[in-house]
mmCIF file of C-alpha atoms in Angstrom:
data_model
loop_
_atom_site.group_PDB
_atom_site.id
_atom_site.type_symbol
_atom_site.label_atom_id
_atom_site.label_comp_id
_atom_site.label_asym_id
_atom_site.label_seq_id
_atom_site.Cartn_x
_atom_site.Cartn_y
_atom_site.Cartn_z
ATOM 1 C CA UNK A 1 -14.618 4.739 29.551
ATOM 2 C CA UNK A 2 -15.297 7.598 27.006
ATOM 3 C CA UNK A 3 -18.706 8.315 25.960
ATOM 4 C CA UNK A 4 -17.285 7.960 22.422
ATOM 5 C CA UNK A 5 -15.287 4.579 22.293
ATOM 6 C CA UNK A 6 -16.831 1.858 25.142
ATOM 7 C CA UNK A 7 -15.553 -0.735 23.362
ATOM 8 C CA UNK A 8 -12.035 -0.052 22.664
ATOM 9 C CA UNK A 9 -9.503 -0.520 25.476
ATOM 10 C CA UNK A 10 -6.536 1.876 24.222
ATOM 11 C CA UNK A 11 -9.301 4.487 24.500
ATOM 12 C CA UNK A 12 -10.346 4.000 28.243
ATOM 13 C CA UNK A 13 -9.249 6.355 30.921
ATOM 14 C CA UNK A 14 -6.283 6.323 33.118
ATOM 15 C CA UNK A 15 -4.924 7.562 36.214
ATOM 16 C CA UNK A 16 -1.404 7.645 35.919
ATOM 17 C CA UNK A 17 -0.478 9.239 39.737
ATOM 18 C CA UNK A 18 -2.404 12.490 39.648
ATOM 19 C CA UNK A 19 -2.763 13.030 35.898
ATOM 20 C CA UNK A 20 -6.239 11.547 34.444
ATOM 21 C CA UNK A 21 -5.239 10.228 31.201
ATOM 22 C CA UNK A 22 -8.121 10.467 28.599
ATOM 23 C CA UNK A 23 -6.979 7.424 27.179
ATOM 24 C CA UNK A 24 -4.044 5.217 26.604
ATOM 25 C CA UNK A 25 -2.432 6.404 23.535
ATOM 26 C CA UNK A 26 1.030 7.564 24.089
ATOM 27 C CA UNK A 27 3.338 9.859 21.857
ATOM 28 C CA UNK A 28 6.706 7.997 22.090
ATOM 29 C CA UNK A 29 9.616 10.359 22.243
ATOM 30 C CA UNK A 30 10.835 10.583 18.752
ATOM 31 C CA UNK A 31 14.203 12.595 17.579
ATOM 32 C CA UNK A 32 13.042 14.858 15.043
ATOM 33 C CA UNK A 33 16.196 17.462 14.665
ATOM 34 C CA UNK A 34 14.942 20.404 14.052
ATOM 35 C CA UNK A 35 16.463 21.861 17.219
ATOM 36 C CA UNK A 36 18.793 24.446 15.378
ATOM 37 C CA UNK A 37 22.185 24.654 17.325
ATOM 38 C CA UNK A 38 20.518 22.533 20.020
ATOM 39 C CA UNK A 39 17.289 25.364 20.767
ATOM 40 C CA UNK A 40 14.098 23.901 20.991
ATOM 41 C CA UNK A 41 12.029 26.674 18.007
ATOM 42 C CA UNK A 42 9.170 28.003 17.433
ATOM 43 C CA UNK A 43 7.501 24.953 14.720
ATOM 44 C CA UNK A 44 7.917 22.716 17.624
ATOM 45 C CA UNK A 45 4.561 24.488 19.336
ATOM 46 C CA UNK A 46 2.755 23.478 16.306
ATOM 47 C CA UNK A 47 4.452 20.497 15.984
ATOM 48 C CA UNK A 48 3.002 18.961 19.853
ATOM 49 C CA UNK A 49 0.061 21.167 19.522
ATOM 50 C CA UNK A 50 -1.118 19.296 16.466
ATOM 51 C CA UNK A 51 -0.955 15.826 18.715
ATOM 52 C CA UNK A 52 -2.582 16.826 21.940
ATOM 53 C CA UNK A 53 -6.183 16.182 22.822
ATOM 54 C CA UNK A 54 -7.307 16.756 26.512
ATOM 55 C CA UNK A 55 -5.443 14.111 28.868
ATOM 56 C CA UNK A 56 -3.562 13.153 26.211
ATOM 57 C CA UNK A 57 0.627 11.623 27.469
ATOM 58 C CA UNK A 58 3.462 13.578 25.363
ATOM 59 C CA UNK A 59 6.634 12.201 25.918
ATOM 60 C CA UNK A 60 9.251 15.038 24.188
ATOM 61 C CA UNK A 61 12.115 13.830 22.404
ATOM 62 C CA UNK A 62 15.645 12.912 23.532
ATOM 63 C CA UNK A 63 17.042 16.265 25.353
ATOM 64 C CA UNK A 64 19.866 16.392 26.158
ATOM 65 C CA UNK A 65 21.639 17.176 29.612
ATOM 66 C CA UNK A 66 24.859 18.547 29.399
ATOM 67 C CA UNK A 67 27.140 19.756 26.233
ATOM 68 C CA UNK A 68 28.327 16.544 26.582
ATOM 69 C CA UNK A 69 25.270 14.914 25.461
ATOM 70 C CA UNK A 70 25.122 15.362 22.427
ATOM 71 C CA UNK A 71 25.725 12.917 18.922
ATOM 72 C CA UNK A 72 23.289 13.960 16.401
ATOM 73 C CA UNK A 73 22.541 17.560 14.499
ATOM 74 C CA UNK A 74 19.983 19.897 16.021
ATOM 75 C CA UNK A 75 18.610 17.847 18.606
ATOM 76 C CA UNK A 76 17.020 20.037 21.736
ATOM 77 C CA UNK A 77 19.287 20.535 25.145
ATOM 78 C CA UNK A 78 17.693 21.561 28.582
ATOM 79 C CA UNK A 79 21.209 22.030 30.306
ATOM 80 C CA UNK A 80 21.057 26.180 29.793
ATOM 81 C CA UNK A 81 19.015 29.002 30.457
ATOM 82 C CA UNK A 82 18.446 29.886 26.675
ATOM 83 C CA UNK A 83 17.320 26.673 26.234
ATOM 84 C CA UNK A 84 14.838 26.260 29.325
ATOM 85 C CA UNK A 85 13.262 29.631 27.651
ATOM 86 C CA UNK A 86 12.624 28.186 24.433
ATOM 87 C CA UNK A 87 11.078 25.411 25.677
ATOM 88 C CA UNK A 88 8.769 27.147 27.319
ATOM 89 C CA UNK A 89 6.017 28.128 24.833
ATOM 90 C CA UNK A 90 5.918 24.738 23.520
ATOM 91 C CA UNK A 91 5.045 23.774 27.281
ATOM 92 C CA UNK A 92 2.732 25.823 27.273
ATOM 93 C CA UNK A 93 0.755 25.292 24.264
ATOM 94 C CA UNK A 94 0.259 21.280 24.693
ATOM 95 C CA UNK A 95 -1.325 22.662 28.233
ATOM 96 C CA UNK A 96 -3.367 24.943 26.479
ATOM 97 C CA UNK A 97 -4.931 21.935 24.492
ATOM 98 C CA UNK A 98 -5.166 19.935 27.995
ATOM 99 C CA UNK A 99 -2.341 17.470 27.327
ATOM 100 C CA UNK A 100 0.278 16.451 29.739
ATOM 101 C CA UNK A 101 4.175 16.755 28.867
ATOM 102 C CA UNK A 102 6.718 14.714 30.098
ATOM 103 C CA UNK A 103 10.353 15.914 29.215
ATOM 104 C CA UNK A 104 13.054 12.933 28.180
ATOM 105 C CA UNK A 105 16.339 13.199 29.152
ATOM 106 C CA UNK A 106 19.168 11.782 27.623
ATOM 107 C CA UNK A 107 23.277 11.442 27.306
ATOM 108 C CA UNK A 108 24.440 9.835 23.841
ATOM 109 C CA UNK A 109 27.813 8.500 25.716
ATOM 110 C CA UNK A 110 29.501 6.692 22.699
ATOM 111 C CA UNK A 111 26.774 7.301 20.145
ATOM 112 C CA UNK A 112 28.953 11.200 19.262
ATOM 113 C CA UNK A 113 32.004 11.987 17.918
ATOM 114 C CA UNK A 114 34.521 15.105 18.675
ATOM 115 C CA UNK A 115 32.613 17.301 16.336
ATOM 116 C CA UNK A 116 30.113 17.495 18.601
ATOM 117 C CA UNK A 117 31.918 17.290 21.771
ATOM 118 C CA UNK A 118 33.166 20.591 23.634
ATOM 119 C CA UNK A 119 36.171 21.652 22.722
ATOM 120 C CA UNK A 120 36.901 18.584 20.138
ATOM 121 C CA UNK A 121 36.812 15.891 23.248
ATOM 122 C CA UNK A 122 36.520 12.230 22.647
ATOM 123 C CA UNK A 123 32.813 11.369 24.174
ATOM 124 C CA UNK A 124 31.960 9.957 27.392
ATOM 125 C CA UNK A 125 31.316 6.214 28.739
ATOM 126 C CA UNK A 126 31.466 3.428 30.353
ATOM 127 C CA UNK A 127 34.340 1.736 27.919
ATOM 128 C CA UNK A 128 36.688 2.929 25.638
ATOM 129 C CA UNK A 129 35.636 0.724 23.254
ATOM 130 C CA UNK A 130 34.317 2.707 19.901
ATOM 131 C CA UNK A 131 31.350 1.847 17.614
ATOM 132 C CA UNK A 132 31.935 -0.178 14.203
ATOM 133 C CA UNK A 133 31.489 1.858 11.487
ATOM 134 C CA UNK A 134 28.000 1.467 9.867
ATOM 135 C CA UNK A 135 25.556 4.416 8.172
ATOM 136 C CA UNK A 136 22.878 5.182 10.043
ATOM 137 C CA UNK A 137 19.692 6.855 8.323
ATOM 138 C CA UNK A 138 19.098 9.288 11.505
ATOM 139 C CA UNK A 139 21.880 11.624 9.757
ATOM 140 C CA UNK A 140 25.138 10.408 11.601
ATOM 141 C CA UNK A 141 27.482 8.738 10.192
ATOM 142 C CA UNK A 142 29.237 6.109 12.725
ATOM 143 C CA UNK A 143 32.235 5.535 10.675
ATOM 144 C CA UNK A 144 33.164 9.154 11.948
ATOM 145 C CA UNK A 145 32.456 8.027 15.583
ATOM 146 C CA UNK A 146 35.162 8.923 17.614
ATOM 147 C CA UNK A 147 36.363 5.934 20.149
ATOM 148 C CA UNK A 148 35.237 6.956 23.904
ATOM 149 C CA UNK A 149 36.856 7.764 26.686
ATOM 150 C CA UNK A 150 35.930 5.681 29.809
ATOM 151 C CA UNK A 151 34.640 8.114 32.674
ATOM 152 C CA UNK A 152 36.738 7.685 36.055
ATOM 153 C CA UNK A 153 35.299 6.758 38.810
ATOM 154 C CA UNK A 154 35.286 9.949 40.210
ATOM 155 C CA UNK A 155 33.591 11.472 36.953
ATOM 156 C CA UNK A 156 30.454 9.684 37.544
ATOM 157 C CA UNK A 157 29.031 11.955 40.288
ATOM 158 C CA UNK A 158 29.035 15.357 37.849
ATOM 159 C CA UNK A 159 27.371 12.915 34.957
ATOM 160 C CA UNK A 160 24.357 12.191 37.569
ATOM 161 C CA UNK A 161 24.157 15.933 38.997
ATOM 162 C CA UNK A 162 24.075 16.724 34.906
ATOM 163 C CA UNK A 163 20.694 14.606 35.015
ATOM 164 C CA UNK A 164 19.299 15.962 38.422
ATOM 165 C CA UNK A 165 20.026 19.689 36.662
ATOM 166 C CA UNK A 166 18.310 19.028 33.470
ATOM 167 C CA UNK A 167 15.330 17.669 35.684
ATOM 168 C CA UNK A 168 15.306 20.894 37.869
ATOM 169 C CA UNK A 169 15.076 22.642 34.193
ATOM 170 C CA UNK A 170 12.405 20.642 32.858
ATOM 171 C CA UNK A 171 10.212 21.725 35.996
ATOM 172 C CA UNK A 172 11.476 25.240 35.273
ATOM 173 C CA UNK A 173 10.756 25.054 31.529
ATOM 174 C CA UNK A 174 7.040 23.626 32.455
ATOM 175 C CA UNK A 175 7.121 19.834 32.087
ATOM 176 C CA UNK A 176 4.807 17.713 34.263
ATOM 177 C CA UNK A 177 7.613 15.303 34.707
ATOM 178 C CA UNK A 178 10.528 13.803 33.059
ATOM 179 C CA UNK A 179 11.716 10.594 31.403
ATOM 180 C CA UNK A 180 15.160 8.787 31.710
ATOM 181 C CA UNK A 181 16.078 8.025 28.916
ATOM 182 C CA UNK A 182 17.910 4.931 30.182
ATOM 183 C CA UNK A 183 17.506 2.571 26.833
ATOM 184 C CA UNK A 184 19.139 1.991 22.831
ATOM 185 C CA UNK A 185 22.597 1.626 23.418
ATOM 186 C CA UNK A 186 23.101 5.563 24.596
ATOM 187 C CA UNK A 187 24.626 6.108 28.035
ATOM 188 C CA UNK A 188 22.894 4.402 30.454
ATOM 189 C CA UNK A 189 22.450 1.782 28.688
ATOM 190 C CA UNK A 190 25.967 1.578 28.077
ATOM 191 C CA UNK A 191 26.795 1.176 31.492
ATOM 192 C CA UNK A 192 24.015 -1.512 32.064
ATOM 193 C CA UNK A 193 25.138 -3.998 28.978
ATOM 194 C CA UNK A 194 27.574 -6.305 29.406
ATOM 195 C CA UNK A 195 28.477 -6.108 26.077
ATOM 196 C CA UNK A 196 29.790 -2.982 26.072
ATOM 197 C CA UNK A 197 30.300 -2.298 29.802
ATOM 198 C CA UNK A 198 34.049 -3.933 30.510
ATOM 199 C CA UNK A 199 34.875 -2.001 34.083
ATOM 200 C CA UNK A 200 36.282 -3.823 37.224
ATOM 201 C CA UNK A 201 35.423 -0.719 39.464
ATOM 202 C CA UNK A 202 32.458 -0.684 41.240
ATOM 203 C CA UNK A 203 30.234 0.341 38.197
ATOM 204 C CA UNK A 204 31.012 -2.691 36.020
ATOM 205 C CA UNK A 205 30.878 -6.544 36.337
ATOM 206 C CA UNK A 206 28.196 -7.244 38.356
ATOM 207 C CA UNK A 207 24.779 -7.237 37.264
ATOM 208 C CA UNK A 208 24.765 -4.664 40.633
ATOM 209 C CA UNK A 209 27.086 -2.545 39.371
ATOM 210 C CA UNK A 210 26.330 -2.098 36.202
ATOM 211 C CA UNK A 211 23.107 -0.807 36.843
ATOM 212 C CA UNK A 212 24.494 1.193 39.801
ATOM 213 C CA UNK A 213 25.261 4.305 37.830
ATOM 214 C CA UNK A 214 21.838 4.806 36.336
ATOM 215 C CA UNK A 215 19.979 4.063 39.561
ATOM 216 C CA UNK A 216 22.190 6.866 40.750
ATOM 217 C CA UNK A 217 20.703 9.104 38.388
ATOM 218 C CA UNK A 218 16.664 7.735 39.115
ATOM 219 C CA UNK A 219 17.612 8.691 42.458
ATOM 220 C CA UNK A 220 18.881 11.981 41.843
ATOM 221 C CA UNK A 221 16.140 12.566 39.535
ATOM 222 C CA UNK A 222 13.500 11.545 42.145
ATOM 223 C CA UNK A 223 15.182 13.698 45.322
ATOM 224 C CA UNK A 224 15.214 16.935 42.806
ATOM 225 C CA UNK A 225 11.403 16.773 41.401
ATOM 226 C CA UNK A 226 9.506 13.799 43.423
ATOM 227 C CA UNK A 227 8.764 10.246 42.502
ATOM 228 C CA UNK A 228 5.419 11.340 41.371
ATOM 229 C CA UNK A 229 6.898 13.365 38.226
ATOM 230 C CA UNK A 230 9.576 10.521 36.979
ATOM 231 C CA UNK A 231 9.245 8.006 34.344
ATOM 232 C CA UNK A 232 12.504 5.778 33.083
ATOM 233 C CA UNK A 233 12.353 4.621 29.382
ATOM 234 C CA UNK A 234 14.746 0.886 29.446
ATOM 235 C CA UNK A 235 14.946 -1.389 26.321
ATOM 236 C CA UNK A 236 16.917 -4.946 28.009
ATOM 237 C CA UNK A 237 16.435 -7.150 24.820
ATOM 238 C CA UNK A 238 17.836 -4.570 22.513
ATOM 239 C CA UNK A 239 21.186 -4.428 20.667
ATOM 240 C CA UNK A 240 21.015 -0.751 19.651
ATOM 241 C CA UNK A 241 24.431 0.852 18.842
ATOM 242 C CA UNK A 242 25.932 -2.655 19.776
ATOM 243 C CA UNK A 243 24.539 -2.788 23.326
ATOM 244 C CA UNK A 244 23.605 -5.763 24.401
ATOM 245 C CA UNK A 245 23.596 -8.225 26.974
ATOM 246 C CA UNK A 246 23.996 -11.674 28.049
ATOM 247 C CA UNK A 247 20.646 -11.725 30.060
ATOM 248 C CA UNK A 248 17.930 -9.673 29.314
ATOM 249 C CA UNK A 249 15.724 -10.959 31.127
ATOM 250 C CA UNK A 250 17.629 -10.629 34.534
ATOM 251 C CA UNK A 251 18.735 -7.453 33.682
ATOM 252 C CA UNK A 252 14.982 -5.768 33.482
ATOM 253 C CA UNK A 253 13.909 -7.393 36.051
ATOM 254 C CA UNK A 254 16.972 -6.273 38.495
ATOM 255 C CA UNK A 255 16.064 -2.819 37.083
ATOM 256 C CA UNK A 256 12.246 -2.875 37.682
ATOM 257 C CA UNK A 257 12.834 -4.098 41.009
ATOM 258 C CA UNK A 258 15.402 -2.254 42.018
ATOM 259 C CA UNK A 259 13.166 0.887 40.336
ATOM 260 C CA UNK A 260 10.351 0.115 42.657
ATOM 261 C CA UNK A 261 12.595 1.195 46.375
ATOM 262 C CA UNK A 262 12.348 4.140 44.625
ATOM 263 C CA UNK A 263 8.731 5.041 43.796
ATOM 264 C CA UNK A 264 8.832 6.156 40.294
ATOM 265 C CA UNK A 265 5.789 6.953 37.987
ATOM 266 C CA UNK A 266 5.890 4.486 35.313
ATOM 267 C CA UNK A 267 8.296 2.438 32.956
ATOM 268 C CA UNK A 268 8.391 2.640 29.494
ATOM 269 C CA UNK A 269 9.904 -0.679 28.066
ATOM 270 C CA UNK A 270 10.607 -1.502 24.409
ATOM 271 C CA UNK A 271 10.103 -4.380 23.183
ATOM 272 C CA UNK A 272 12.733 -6.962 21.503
ATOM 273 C CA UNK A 273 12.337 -6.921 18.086
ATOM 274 C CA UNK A 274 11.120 -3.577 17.101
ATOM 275 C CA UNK A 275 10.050 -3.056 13.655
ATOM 276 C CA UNK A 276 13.474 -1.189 12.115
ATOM 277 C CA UNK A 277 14.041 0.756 8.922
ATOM 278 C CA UNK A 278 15.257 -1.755 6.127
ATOM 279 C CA UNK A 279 15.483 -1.819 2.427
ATOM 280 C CA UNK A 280 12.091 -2.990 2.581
ATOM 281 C CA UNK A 281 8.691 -2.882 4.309
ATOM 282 C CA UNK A 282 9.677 -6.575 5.791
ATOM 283 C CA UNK A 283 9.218 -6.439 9.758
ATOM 284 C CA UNK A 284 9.927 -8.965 12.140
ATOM 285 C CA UNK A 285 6.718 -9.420 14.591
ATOM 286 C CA UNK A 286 8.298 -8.464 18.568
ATOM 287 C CA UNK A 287 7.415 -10.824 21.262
ATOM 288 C CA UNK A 288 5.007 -9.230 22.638
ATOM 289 C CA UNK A 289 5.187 -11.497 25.809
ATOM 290 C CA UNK A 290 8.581 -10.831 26.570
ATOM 291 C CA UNK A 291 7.999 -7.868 28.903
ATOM 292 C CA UNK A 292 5.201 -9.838 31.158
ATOM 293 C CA UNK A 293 7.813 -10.785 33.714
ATOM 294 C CA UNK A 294 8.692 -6.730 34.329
ATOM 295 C CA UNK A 295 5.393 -6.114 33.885
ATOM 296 C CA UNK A 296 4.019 -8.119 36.879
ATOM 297 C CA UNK A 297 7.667 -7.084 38.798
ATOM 298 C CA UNK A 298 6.836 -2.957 38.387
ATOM 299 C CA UNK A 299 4.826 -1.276 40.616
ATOM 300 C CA UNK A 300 3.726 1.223 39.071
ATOM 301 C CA UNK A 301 2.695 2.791 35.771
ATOM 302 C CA UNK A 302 3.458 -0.167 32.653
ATOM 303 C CA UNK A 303 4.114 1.550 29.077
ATOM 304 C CA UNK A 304 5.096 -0.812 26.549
ATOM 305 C CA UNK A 305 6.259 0.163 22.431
ATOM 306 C CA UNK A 306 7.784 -1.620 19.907
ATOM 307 C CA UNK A 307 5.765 -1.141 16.521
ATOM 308 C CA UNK A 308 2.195 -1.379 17.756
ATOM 309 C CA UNK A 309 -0.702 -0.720 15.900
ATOM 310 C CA UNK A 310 -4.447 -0.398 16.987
ATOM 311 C CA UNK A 311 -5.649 -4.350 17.191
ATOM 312 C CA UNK A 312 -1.929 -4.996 19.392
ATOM 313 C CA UNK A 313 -2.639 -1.742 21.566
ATOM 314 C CA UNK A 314 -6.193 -3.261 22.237
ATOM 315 C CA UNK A 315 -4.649 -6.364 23.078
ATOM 316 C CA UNK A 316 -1.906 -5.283 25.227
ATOM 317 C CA UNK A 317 -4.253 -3.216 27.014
ATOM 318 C CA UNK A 318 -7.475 -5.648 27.682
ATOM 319 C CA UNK A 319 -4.773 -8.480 28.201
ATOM 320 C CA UNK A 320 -3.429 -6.215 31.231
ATOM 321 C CA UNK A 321 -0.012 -6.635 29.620
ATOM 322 C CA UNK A 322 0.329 -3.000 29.657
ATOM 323 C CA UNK A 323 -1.362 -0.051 31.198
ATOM 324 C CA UNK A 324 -0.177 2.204 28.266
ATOM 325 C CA UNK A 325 0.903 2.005 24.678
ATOM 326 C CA UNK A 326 3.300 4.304 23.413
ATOM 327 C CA UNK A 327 3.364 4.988 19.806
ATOM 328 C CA UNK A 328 5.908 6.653 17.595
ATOM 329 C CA UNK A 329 5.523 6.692 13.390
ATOM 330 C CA UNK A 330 2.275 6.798 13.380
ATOM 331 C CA UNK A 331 1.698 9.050 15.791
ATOM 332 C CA UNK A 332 4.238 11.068 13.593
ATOM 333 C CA UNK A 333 1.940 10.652 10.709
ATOM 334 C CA UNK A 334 -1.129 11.032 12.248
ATOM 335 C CA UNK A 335 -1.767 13.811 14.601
ATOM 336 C CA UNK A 336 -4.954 12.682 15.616
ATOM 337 C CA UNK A 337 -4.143 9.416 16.100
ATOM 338 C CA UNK A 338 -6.284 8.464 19.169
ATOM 339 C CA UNK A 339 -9.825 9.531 17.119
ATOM 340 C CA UNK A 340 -8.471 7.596 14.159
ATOM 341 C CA UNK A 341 -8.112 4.788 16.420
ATOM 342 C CA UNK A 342 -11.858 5.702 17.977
ATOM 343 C CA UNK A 343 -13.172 5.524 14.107
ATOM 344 C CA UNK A 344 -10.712 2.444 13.016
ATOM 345 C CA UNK A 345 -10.095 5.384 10.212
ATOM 346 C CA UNK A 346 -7.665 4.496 7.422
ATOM 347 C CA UNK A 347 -3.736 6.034 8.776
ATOM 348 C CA UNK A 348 -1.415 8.532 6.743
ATOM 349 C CA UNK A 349 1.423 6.917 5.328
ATOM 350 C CA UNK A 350 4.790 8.106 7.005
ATOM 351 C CA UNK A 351 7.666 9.055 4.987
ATOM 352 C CA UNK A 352 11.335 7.520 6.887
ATOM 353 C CA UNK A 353 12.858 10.323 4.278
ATOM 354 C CA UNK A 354 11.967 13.259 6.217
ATOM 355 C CA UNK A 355 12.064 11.961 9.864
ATOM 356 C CA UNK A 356 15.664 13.498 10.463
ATOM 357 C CA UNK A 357 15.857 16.551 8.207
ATOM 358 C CA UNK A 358 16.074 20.380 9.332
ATOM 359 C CA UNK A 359 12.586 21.224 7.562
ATOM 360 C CA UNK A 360 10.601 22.968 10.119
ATOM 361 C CA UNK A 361 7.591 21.937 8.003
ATOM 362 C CA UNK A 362 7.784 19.298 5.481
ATOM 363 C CA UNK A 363 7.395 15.820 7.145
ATOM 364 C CA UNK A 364 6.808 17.233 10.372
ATOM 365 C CA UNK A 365 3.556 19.722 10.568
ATOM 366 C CA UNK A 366 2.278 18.780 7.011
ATOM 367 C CA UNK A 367 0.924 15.294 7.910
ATOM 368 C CA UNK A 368 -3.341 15.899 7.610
ATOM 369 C CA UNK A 369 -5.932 15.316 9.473
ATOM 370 C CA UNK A 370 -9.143 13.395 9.162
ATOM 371 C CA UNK A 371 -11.640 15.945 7.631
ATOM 372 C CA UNK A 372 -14.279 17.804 9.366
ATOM 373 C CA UNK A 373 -17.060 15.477 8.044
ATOM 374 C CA UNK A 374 -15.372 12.395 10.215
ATOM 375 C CA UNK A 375 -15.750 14.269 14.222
ATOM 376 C CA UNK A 376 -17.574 12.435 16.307
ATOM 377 C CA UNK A 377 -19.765 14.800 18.299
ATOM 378 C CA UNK A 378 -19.599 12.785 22.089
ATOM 379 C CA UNK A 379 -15.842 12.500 21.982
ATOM 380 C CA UNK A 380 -14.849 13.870 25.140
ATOM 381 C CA UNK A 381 -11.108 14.528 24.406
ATOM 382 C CA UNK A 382 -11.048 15.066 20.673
ATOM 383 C CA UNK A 383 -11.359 18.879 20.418
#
């Protein structure tokens, strides 16, 4: 335990492989675009500066993989040279502070439309089934989602090696490791739903198949940069961009099983029932029980989100229900979020208005800090 918080579990150590975690407070990868023309800049140093203590987890946002990846404004790529450059400093200034980074890639599949496809191209995926028009407050509009085209067969192998790439980059750029992003209705996830996946080759039908393209890409991922350095983010109860499934239940726990032949770091599951944006502040509580099964299946590193806050991060924690708690808004608002948890301190408010904008400041490295007068001098990982 830290000398400065015995009694609260989210603030223990961990040993997640070879990194020593200073506690258990996780930043969730969170889409922020302000990745001009898809280039991580120069405000996103401050931006993961500002939340790392020593042995603190970063998980960066969505990055995309290929120029095929992409479906929302300014959101970071690690598919090209210019790119892996840029994302250096940023690399290297949550090291600096003692944190470790942990890169999450991503493919949008159906979540795009031709504007932001090469050339004009209808996106990628499983089905060639579109989206139903709907506004989204993230900046994209899905009534101008362009229907899909289903990837042949034969496709599939570049789509993996796109993955296994961007992983090679993220080691180049710096990361410790990366994350699959392999959950809310984008690619992967598209091939693992039986709601949206409709194929009768041998990626679709079967609870097998479906999830046989993105265990093609965990094990491309883990033969480029080691087991050690891989995480996989998976959301099975969620109906995201009109994925979902029959069975969510079998369908994580096929995936965490079939996950553990190949050695990976951790899992990072949401949740069902994550606290959304709506016209109001009106939540509805997750089941935070409905992950247990995966949980006790995985075996390795547990992360668990879905709209936590410090008394359900304690309990997930001393409950063993997770090993780690990632959090998202409020780490967003709060850049020291672990020593406001160590002092039960009152949180910044967020504001949903300037999650998605293009400011490189406003909303993103104006949230303060707790003032000098509330440091707690035997906090090990604090400063």
């Amino acid at each position: 335990m830290t000398s400065g918080a015995p009694n609260i579990p989210l603030l223990t150590p961990y040993k997640l492989g070879k990194f020593n975690l200073s506690h258990r407070v996780v930043l969730a990868p969170l889409t922020r675009q302000r990745s001009y023309n898809n280039v991580p800049q120069p405000h996103a140093i401050l931006y993961y500066s500002q939340r790392t203590t020593k042995g603190v987890l970063l998980i960066a946002e969505a990055t995309g993989v290929s120029d095929t990846a992409q479906g929302y404004v300014d959101t970071p790529g690690i598919w090209t040279k210019e790119q892996v450059q840029a994302w250096k400093p940023i690399v290297d200034a949550v090291h600096a502070k003692g944190g470790i980074f942990f890169c999450q890639i991503w493919h949008v599949g159906r979540v795009s439309n031709s504007g932001f496809q090469p050339n004009g191209q209808a996106p990628i995926s499983c089905t060639d089934k579109g989206l139903t028009p709907q506004n989204q407050s993230n900046g994209i509009d899905a009534a101008l989602y362009t229907p899909p085209r289903r990837l042949r067969t034969d496709e599939i192998p570049q789509i993996v090696s796109d993955f296994r790439l961007a992983a090679r980059n993220a080691m180049e750029a710096g990361f410790d490791g990366v994350e699959i992003h392999g959950a809310h209705g984008y690619l992967l996830d598209q091939f693992m739903k039986d709601q949206v996946n409709d194929r009768t080759d041998e990626y679709g039908g079967s609870l097998e198949n479906r999830c046989r393209f993105p265990l093609e890409v965990v094990k491309a991922v883990t033969d480029e940069i080691g087991a050690e350095r891989v995480g996989i983010r998976l959301s099975p109860f969620a109906h995201h961009a009109e994925c979902g499934d029959s069975n969510p239940k079998e369908l994580g726990l096929y995936m965490v099983n079939s996950l553990n032949k190949h050695g990976i770091l951790y899992c990072h599951m949401v949740e069902p029932r994550m606290k959304t944006p709506v016209e109001s502040e009106q939540i509805e509580c997750p089941d935070r029980q409905s992950l247990l099964p995966m949980r006790k299946a995985f075996n390795g590193s547990f992360i668990v989100a879905g709209g936590y806050d410090r008394k359900e991060g304690n309990n997930a924690v001393a409950e063993n229900r997770a090993d780690l708690v990632a959090y998202g808004r409020w780490f967003l608002s709060n850049p020291d979020l672990p020593r406001r948890f160590e002092l039960d301190a009152p949180l910044n408010k967020y504001n949903r208005d300037t999650f998605y904008t293009a400011d490189p400041v406003v909303g993103y490295t104006d949230y303060p800090f707790l003032d000098e007068s509330s440091q707690v001098s035997n906090c090990e990982w604090c400063f």
